[in-house]
XYZ file of C-alpha atoms in Angstrom:
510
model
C 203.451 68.165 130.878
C 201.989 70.114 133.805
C 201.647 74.104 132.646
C 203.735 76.867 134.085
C 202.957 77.596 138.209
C 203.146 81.250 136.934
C 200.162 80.868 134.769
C 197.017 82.619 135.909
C 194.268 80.659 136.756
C 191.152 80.848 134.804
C 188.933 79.260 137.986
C 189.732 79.141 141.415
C 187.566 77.594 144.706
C 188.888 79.391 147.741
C 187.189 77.421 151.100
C 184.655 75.776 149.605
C 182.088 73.657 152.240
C 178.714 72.027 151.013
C 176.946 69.881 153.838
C 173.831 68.129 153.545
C 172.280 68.021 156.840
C 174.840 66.664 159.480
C 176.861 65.124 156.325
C 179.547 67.275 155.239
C 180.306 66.233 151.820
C 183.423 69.079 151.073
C 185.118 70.811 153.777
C 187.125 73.539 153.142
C 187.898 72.706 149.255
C 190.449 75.342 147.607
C 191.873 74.806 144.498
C 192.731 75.789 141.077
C 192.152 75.935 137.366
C 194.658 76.892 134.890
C 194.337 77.964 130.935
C 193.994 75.231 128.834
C 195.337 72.513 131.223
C 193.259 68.941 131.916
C 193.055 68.569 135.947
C 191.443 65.789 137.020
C 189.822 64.870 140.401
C 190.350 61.299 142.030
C 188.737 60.093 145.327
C 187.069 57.142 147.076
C 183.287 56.962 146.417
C 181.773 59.917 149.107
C 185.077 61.687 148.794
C 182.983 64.693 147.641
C 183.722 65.237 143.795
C 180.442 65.317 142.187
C 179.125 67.288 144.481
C 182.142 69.719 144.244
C 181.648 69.593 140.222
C 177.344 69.908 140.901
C 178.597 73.027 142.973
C 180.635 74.713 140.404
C 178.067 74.071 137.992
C 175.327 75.676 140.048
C 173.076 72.704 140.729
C 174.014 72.972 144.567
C 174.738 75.742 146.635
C 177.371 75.774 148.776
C 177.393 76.778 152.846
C 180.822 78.262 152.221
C 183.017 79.626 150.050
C 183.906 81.721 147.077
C 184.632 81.449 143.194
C 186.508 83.450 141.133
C 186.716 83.003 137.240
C 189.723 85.143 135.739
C 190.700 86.734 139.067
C 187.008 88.089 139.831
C 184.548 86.754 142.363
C 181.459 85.087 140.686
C 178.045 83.857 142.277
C 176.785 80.322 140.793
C 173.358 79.808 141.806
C 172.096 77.892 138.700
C 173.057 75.601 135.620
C 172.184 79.190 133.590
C 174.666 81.151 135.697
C 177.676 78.615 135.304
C 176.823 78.655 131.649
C 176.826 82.165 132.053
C 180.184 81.993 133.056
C 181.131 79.290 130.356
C 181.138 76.716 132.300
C 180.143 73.184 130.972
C 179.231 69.897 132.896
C 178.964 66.707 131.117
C 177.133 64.166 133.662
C 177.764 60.931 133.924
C 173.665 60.370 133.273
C 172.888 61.543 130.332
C 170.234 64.349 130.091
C 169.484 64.124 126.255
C 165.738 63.551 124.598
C 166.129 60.406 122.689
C 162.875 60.948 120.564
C 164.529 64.305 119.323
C 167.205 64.786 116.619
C 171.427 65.392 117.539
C 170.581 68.896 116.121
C 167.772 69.700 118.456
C 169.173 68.489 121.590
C 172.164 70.684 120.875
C 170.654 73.507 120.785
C 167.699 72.889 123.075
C 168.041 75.626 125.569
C 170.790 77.719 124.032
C 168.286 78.924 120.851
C 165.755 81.257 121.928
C 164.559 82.422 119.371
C 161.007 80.147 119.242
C 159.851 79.869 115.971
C 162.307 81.386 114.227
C 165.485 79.563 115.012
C 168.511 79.917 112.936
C 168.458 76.366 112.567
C 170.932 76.481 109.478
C 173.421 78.509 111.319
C 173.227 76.303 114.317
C 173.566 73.000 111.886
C 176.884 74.747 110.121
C 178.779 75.860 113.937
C 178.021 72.058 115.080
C 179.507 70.705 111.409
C 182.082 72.542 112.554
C 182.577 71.293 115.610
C 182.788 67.617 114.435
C 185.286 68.763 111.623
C 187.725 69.508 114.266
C 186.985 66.837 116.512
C 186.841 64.289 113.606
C 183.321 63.252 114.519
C 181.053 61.600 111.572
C 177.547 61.991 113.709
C 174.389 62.649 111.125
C 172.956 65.799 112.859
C 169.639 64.960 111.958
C 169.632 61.369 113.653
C 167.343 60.645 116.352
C 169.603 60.412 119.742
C 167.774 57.248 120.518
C 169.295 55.327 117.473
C 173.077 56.512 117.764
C 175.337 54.667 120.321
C 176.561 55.245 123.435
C 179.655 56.471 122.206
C 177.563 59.277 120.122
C 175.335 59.816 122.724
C 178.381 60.805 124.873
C 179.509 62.787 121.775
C 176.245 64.927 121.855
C 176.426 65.727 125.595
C 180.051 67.413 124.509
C 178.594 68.774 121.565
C 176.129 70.664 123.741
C 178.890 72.285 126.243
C 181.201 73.070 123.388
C 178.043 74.742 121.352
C 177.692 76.854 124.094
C 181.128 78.467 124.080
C 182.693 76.992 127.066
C 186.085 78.170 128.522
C 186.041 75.473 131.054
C 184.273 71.788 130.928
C 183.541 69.726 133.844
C 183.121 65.622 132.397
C 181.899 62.811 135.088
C 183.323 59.457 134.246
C 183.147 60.123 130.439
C 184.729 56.370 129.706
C 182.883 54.544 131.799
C 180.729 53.464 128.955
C 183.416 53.469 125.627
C 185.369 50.716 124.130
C 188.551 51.160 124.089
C 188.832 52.436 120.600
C 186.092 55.384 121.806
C 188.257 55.893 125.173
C 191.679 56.685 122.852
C 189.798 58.879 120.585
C 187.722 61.039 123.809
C 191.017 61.350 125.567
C 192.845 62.685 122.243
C 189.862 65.090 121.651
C 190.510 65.971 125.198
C 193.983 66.701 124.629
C 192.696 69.022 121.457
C 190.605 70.853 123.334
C 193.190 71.824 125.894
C 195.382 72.853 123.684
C 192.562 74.896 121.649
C 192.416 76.994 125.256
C 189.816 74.789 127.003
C 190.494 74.073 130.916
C 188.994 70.840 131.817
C 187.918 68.980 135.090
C 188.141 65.494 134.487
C 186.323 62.963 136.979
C 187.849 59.466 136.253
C 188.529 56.056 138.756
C 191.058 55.083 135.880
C 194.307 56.207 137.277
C 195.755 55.303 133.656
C 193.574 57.700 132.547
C 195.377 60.253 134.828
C 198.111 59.278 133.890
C 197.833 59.269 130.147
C 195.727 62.841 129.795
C 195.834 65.271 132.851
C 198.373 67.538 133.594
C 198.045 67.593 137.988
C 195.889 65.935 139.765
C 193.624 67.151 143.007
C 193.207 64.813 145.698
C 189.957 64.298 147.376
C 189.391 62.264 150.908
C 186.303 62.469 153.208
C 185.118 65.588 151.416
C 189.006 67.548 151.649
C 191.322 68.324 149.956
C 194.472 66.094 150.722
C 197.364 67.037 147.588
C 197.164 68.229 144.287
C 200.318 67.680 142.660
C 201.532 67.323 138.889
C 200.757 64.294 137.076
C 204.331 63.752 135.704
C 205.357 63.470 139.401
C 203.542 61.254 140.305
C 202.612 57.174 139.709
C 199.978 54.992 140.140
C 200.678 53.461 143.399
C 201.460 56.828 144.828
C 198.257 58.486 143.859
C 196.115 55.473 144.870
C 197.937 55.635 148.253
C 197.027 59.701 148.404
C 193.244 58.570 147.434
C 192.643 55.843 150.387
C 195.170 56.288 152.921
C 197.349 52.772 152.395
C 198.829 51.199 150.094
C 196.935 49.460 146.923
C 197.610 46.707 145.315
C 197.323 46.201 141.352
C 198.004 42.815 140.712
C 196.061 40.087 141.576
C 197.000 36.715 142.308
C 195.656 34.442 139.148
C 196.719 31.235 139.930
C 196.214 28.698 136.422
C 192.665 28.123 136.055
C 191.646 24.454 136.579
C 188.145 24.371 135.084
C 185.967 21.614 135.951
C 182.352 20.396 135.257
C 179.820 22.742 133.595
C 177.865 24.251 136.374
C 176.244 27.045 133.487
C 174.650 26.653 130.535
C 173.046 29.180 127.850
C 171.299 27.239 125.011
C 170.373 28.946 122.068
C 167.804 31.670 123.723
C 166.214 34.370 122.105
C 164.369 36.942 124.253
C 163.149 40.498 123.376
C 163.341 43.889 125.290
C 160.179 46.223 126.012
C 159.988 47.061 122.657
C 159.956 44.072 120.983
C 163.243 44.194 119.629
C 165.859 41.021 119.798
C 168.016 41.898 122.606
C 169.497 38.304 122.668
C 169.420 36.442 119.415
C 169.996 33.074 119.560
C 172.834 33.414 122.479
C 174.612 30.559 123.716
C 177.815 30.581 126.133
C 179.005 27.388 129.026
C 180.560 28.603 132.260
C 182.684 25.543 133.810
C 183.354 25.414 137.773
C 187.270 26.900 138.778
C 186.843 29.568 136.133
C 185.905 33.153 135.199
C 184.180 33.759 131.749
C 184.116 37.537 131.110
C 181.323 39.091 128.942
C 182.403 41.671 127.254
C 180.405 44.725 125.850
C 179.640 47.997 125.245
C 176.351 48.514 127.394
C 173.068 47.956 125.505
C 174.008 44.858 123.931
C 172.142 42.365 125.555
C 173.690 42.345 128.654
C 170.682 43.629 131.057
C 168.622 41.113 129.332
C 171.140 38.559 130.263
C 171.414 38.581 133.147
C 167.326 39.143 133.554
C 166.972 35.663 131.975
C 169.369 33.971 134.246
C 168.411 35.597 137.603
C 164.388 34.474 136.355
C 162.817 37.772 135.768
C 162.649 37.540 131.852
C 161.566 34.274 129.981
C 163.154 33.830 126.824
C 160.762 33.086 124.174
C 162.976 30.008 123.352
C 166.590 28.370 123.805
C 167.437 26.650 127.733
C 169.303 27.820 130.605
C 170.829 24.798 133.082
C 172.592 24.623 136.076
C 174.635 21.494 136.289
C 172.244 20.301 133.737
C 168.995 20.787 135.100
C 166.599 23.187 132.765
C 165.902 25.957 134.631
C 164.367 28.176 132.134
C 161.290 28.163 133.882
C 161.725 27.891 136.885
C 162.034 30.552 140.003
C 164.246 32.601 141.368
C 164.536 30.670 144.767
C 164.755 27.826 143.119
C 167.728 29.015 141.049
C 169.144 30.238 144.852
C 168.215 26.985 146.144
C 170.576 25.191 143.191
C 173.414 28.131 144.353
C 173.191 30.471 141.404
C 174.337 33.712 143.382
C 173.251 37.450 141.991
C 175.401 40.663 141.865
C 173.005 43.187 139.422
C 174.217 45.656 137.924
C 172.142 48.388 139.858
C 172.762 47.667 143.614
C 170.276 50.530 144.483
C 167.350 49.447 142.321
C 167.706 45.429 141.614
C 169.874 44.766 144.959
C 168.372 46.406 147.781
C 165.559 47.821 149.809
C 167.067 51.392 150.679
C 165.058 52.163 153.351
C 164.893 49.074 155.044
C 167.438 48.048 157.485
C 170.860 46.120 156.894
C 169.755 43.027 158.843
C 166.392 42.568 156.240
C 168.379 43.463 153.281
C 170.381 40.402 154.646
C 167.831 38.317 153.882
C 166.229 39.379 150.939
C 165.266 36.313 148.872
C 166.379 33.983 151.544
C 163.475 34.987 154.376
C 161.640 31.718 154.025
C 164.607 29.887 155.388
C 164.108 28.152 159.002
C 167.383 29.602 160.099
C 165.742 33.463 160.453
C 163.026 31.589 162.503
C 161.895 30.324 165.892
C 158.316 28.475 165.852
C 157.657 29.398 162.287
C 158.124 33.072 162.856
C 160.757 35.887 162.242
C 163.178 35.772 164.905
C 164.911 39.582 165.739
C 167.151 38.116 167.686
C 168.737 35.673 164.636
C 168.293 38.634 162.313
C 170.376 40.645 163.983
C 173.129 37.783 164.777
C 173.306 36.848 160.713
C 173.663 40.985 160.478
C 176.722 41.173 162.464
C 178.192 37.917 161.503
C 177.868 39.543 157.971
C 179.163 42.893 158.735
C 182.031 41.390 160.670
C 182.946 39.042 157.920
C 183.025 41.537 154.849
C 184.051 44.309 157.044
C 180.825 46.855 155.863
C 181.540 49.878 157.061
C 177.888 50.752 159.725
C 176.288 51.696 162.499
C 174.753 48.370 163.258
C 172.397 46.333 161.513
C 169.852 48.574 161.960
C 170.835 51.051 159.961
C 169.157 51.712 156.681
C 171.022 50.756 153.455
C 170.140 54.834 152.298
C 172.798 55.653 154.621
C 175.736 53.763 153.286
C 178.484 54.599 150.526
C 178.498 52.206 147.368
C 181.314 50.256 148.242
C 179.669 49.265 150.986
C 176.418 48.572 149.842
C 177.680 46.289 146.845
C 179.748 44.010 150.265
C 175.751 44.018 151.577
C 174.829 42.280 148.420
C 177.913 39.864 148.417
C 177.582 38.743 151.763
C 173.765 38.492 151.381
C 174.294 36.319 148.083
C 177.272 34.579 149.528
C 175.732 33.442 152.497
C 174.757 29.858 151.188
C 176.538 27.119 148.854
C 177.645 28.804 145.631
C 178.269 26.895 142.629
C 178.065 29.670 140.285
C 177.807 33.524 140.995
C 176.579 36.167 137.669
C 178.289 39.031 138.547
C 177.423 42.004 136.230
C 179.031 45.276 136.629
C 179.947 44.272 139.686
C 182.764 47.345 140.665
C 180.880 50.068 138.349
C 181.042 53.364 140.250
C 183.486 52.250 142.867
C 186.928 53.384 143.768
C 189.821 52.024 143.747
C 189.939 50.088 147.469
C 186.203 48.640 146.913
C 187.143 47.320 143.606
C 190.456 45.940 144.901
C 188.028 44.048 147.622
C 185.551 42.855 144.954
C 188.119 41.719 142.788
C 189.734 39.415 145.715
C 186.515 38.030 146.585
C 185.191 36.783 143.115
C 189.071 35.233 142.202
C 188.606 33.775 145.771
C 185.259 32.276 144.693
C 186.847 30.662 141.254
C 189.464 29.112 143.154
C 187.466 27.346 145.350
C 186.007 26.267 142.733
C 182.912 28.257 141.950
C 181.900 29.012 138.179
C 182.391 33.153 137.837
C 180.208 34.451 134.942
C 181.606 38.094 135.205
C 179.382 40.491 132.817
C 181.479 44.183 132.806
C 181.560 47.116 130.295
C 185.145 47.628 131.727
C 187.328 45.841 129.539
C 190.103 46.149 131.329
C 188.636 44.450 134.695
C 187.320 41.862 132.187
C 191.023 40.850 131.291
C 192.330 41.455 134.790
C 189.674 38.866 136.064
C 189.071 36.249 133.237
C 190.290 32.714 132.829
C 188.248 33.143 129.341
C 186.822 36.053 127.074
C 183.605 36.658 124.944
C 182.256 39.899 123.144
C 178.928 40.648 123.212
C 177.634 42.928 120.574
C 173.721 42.591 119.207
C 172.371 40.015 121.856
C 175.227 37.489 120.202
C 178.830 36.706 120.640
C 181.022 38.068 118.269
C 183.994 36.107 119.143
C 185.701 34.145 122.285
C 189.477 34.084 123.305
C 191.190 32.562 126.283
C 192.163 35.909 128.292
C 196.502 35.108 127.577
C 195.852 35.166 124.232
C 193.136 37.851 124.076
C 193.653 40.642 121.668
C 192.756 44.202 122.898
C 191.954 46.099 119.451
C 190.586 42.792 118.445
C 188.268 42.885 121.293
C 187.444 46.641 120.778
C 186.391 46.144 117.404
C 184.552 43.437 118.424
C 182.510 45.330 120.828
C 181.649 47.694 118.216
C 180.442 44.845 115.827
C 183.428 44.412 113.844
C 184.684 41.686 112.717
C 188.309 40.732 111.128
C 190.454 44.697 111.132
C 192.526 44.454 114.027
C 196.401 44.849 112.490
């Protein structure tokens, strides 16, 4: 229930305006923070909210504006001044030290007393702290054996060590299960009602709607309504977030699966450190039909989809395409046989960032005779396979020279879909393939792969979001340990079930 318009506010922008050279990234931003109320901030990706957030927790400096914290004007010029202030930012990228204990990265930087911390006191306010959040984390654990759920749990632990009055969180859910997401947002809840103010950053308008008492509005780096959440719906805020009207539903027609076009046999590779990251993993993706993988990140997945694009070679098991063994074999051969590639970093596995849309284009496919005229490059077909693409998957540019740097991430992930689209698919691996997007890019991406399925394309869809993974799927399987746990056709799929699954247990869902 949104809190009294009476109440003072505990944090208020008045005109904020960051720019980064000729980009303005927030124009103008004014808004407010009340006691103990959960606001959270929606907005298209390069709406402007992390760097809003980065601004009010001192690691940019804005052009314009002014803050005030309890009715009086404060300067933020640093991380140490917002904490200062008791302010708290959990990032979205964790900045922990996995080779040191939960205890010490706590109270890294807060303790200064060298030597002689008070590491007993520190160790009985944390214990106290998980007490009343009902958190069972072994304070002595090293932060790179705990989960990703703890690890998220630590980055709180720090802000609320610290005292805050007001915490900032980026995406916290992007990497829970489900069980994790219920138990953050309740905590959440606690803590506003303890007296905490909280910023939330979330693309999950059920989020919003389940948590946050009003809601702030960003487009193009402004402000465009900030309204109470019990006003409000879904459709109505996704409207206020891109400018039209969104749809939720997708049309699933019945799945008509067809001949195997993927198969996983048995493989067993290991990650950097030697460690099993699949163990003995087998799964078969049929033409006509989405298989979702589903997982809490870390599980395998990375290595996954490493050993089907080619760039990891399991130490044994078999993968085939329409039953040829490809285990060995490269990646252009694997294009050649159309096996299509979204990663699950578009800025690091995807694309060449400072290299022009028209050679991103290409990328893995510049050996073809169609790019050429007498055996060499051809600028003139470059650039006509550039615009046909941008035309066709309506990518938001300059032209195709402009670098892929310059673009938003919605629009760099339709660069690698019309890039790995551009030839006969018979199966696509898409993994994460809407993380960090908003709600208009995902509604495009979603379109596009159930478009690919029903024209009969196998769709091996590989996504820490569970609920795009039911959305999407003809057919479910957990991944948990480099194996899978369990697999479900998506009607009959269980949620708990599933969440427990993805946390490696088997058999408690009621």
């Amino acid at each position: 229930m949104a809190l009294s318009q009476a109440t003072e506010p505990i944090l208020r922008v008045a005109n904020q305006t960051k720019t980064f050279g000729t980009f303005t990234a927030n124009e103008d931003i004014s808004f407010d923070l009340r006691p103990g109320e959960i606001l959270c901030l929606l907005g298209e990706n390069g709406a402007g909210k992390s760097t809003l957030c980065n601004c009010l927790f001192g690691a940019y400096k804005p052009d314009a504006g002014q803050y005030f914290i309890g009715g009086k004007p404060v300067r933020l010029n640093s991380p140490r001044d917002a904490i200062k202030w008791r302010i708290g930012m959990v990032h979205q990228h964790f900045v922990l030290v996995p080779p040191m204990t939960v205890l010490e990265n706590i109270i890294v930087g807060v303790e200064t007393g060298g030597f002689f911390l008070d590491r007993e006191s520190a160790r009985k306010n944390i214990s106290g702290l998980c007490t009343r959040y009902g958190l069972n984390i072994d304070l002595d654990s090293l932060v790179a054996d705990l989960s990703v759920g703890q690890q998220q749990w630590v980055e709180i632990l720090k802000s609320l060590y610290c005292g805050v009055d007001i915490l900032i969180l980026d995406e916290p859910t992007a990497v829970l299960t489900p069980q994790e997401t219920d138990r953050l947002l309740s905590s959440l809840r606690q803590m506003a009602a303890g007296g905490i103010s909280i910023i939330l950053i979330t693309h999950k308008l059920q989020e919003v709607m389940e948590v946050s008492d009003r809601v702030t509005i960003l487009r193009k780096g402004q402000v465009v309504a900030t309204c109470d959440t019990a006003d409000m719906d879904k459709a109505s805020l996704a409207r206020l977030m891109v400018g039209r009207e969104v749809s939720f539903e997708i049309d699933k027609k019945a799945a008509r699966p067809g001949a195997q076009v993927l198969c996983v046999e048995g493989i067993t590779l290991r990650d950097l450190n030697g460690k099993k990251a699949l163990d003995d993993f087998s799964l078969e993706l049929r033409s006509g039909e989405i298989l979702g993988i589903a997982g809490v990140s870390g599980n395998g997945q990375g290595e996954l989809f490493d050993a089907l694009v080619g760039v990891a070679m399991p130490e044994r098991g078999r993968i085939l395409i329409k039953g040829d063994d490809i285990t060995h074999s490269s990646i252009a051969r694997r294009s050649n046989m159309g096996l299509a590639f979204v990663p699950p970093d578009r800025i690091k596995q995807g694309l060449l960032m400072g290299c022009s849309l028209a050679e991103n284009f290409i990328l893995g496919f510049h050996w073809e005779d169609r790019f050429k005229t007498c055996k060499l490059f051809s600028n003139k077909k470059l650039e006509h396979h550039a615009r046909e693409s941008i035309c066709e998957f309506d990518i938001a540019c300059t032209g195709p020279g402009q670098t892929a740097a310059e673009l938003s991430g919605g629009n760099l992930q339709k660069v690698i879909l019309a890039r790995e689209l551009s030839q006969d698919v018979n199966c696509v691996v898409a993994s994460s393939p809407t993380r960090g997007l908003d709600i208009g890019a995902i509604e495009y991406v979603h379109g596009l792969l159930m478009e690919l399925r029903n024209h009969g394309a196998g769709v091996l869809l590989i996504s820490e979001d569970l609920d795009e993974v039911l959305k999407l799927s003809d057919r479910v399987a957990v991944i948990h340990g480099g194996r899978i746990m369990g697999a479900f056709d998506a009607g009959a799929a269980n949620r708990e079930e599933i969440g427990l699954l993805m946390a490696g247990i088997k058999g408690e869902a009621k």
